[in-house]
C-alpha positions as a Python dict, from the first residue, in 0.01 Angstrom:
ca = {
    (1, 'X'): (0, 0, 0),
    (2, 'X'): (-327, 216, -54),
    (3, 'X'): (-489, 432, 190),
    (4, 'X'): (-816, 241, 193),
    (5, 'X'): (-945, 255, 553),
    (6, 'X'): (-1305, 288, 519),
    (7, 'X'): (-1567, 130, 249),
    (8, 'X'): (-1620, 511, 117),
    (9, 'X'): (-1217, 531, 25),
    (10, 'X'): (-1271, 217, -141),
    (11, 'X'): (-1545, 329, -386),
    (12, 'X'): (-1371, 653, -415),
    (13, 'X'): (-1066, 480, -488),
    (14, 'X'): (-1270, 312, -797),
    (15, 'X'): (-1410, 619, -914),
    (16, 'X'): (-1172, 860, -926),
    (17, 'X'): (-876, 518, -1074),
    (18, 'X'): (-1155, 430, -1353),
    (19, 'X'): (-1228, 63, -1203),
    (20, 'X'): (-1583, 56, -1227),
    (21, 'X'): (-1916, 209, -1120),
    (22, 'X'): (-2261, 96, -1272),
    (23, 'X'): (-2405, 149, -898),
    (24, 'X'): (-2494, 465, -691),
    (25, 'X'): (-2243, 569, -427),
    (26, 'X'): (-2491, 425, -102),
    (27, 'X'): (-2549, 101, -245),
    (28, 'X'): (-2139, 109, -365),
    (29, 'X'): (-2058, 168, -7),
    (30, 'X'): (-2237, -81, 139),
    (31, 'X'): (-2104, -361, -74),
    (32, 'X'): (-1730, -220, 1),
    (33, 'X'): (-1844, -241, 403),
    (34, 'X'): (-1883, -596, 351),
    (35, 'X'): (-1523, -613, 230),
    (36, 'X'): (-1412, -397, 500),
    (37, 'X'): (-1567, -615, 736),
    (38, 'X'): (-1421, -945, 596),
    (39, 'X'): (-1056, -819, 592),
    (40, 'X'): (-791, -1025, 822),
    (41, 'X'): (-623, -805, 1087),
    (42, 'X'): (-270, -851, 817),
    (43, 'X'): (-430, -873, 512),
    (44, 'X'): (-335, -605, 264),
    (45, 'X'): (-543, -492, 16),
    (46, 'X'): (-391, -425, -322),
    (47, 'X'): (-651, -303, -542),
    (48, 'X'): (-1060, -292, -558),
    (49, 'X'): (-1314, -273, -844),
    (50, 'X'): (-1735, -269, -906),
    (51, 'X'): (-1816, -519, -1171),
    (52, 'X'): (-2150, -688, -1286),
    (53, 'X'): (-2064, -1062, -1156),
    (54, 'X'): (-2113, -1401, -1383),
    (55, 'X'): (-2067, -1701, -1179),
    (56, 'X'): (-1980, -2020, -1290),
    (57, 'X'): (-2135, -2068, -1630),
    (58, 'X'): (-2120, -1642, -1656),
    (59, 'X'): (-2481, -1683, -1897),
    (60, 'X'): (-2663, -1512, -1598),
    (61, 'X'): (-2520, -1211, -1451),
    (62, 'X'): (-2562, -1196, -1019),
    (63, 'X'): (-2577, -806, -1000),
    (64, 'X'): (-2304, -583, -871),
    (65, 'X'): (-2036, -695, -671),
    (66, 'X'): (-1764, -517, -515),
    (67, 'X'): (-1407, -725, -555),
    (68, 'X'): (-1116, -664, -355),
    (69, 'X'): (-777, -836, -426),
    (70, 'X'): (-584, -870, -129),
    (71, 'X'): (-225, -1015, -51),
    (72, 'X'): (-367, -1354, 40),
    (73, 'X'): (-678, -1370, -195),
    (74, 'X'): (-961, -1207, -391),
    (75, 'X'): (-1260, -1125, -200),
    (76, 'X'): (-1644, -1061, -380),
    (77, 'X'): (-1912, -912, -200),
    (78, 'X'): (-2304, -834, -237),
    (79, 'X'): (-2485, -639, -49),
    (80, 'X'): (-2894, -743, -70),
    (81, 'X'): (-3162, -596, 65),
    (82, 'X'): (-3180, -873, 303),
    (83, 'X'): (-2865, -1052, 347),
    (84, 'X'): (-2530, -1057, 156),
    (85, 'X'): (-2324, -1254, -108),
    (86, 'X'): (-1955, -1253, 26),
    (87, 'X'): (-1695, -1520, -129),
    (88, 'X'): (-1349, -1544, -159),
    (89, 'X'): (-1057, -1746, -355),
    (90, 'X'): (-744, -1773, -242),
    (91, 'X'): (-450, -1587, -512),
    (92, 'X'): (-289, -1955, -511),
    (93, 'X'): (-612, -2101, -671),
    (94, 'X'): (-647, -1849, -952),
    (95, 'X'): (-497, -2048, -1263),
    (96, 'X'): (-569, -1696, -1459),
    (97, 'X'): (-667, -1346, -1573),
    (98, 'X'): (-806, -1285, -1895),
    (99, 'X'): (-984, -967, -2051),
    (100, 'X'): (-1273, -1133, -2302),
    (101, 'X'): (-1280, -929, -2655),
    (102, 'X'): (-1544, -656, -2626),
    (103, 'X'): (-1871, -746, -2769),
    (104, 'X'): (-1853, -1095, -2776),
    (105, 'X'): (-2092, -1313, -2597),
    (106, 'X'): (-2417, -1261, -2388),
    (107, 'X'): (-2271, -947, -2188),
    (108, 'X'): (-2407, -661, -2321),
    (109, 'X'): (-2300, -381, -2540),
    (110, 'X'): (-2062, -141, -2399),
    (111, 'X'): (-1914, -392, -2166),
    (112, 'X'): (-1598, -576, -2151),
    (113, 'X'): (-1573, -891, -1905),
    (114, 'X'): (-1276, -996, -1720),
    (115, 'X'): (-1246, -1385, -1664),
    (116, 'X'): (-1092, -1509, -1351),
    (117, 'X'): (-978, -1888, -1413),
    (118, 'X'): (-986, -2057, -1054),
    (119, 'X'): (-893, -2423, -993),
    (120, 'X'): (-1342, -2499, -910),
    (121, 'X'): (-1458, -2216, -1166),
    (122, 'X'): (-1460, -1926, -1430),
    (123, 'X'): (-1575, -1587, -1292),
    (124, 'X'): (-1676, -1359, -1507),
    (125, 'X'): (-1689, -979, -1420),
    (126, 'X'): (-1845, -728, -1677),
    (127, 'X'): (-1749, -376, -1646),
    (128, 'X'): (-1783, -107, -1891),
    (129, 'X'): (-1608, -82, -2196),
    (130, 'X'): (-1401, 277, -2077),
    (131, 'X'): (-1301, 46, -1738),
    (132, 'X'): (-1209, -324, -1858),
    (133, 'X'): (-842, -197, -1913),
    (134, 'X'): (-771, -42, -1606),
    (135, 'X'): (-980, -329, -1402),
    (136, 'X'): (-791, -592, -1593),
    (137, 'X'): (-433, -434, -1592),
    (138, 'X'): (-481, -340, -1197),
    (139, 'X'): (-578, -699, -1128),
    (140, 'X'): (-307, -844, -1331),
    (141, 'X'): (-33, -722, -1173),
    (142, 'X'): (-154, -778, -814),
    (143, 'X'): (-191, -1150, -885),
    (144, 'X'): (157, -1108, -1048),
    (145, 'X'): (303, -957, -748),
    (146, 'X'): (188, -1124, -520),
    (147, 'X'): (267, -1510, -730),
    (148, 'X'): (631, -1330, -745),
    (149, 'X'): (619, -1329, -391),
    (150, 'X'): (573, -1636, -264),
    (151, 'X'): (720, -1775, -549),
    (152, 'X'): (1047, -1640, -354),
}
């Protein structure tokens, strides 16, 4: 279990584990208090990341998100000026995790994009080049663990 208690361990956490950045640490922290604030009293988190987030068709990138996976489900959160994006999918509908082959498509140089196939969509999270192994590995084997879980 990590020691994430607060939305600055969180982006810490990232930072110093090589999942992500592309954001200054306020703006960082605020999008992590949104996953704070949207964690069950059980829930575990496993792992969190800062990606550039493609919904749904992924040809428009939303900004950055903070993600959190969780024992129960993955968690994505915005923090806007005025409002916030926050949605979740639960581990059980993620069909996969894929890491797309660096420079292809409409992402950008310098980025690699991890693909999360859920049973309503494909979400696409673009992180730089020097991250997309560590996000994708890290993410991996939470949705591993936690499919070998209740598997049992």
């Amino acid at each position: 279990m990590l020691d994430l208690y607060t939305a600055e361990d969180m982006y810490q956490y990232c930072i110093e584990n090589k999942l992500g950045t592309g954001m200054n640490k306020s703006w960082a922290v605020k999008h992590f208090q949104l996953i704070m604030d949207n964690i069950q009293p059980n829930e575990v988190v496993h792992c969190v990341f800062i990606g550039l987030h493609y919904p749904k068709n992924g040809k428009k990138q939303d900004g950055y998100y903070a993600y959190a996976m969780t024992d129960t489900r993955l968690l994505m959160a915005q923090h806007k000026m005025f409002g916030a994006n926050i949605q979740s999918v639960s581990i059980e509908n993620i069909n996969d995790i894929t890491l797309a082959k660096r420079g292809v498509g409409s992402i950008g140089i310098g980025l690699g994009r991890i693909v999360i196939d859920t049973i309503r969509e494909e979400i696409g999270i673009a992180v730089n080049i020097t991250f997309d192994d560590n996000v994708y590995e890290r993410a991996h084997e939470v949705w591993d663990m936690v499919r070998t879980r209740t598997a049992n």
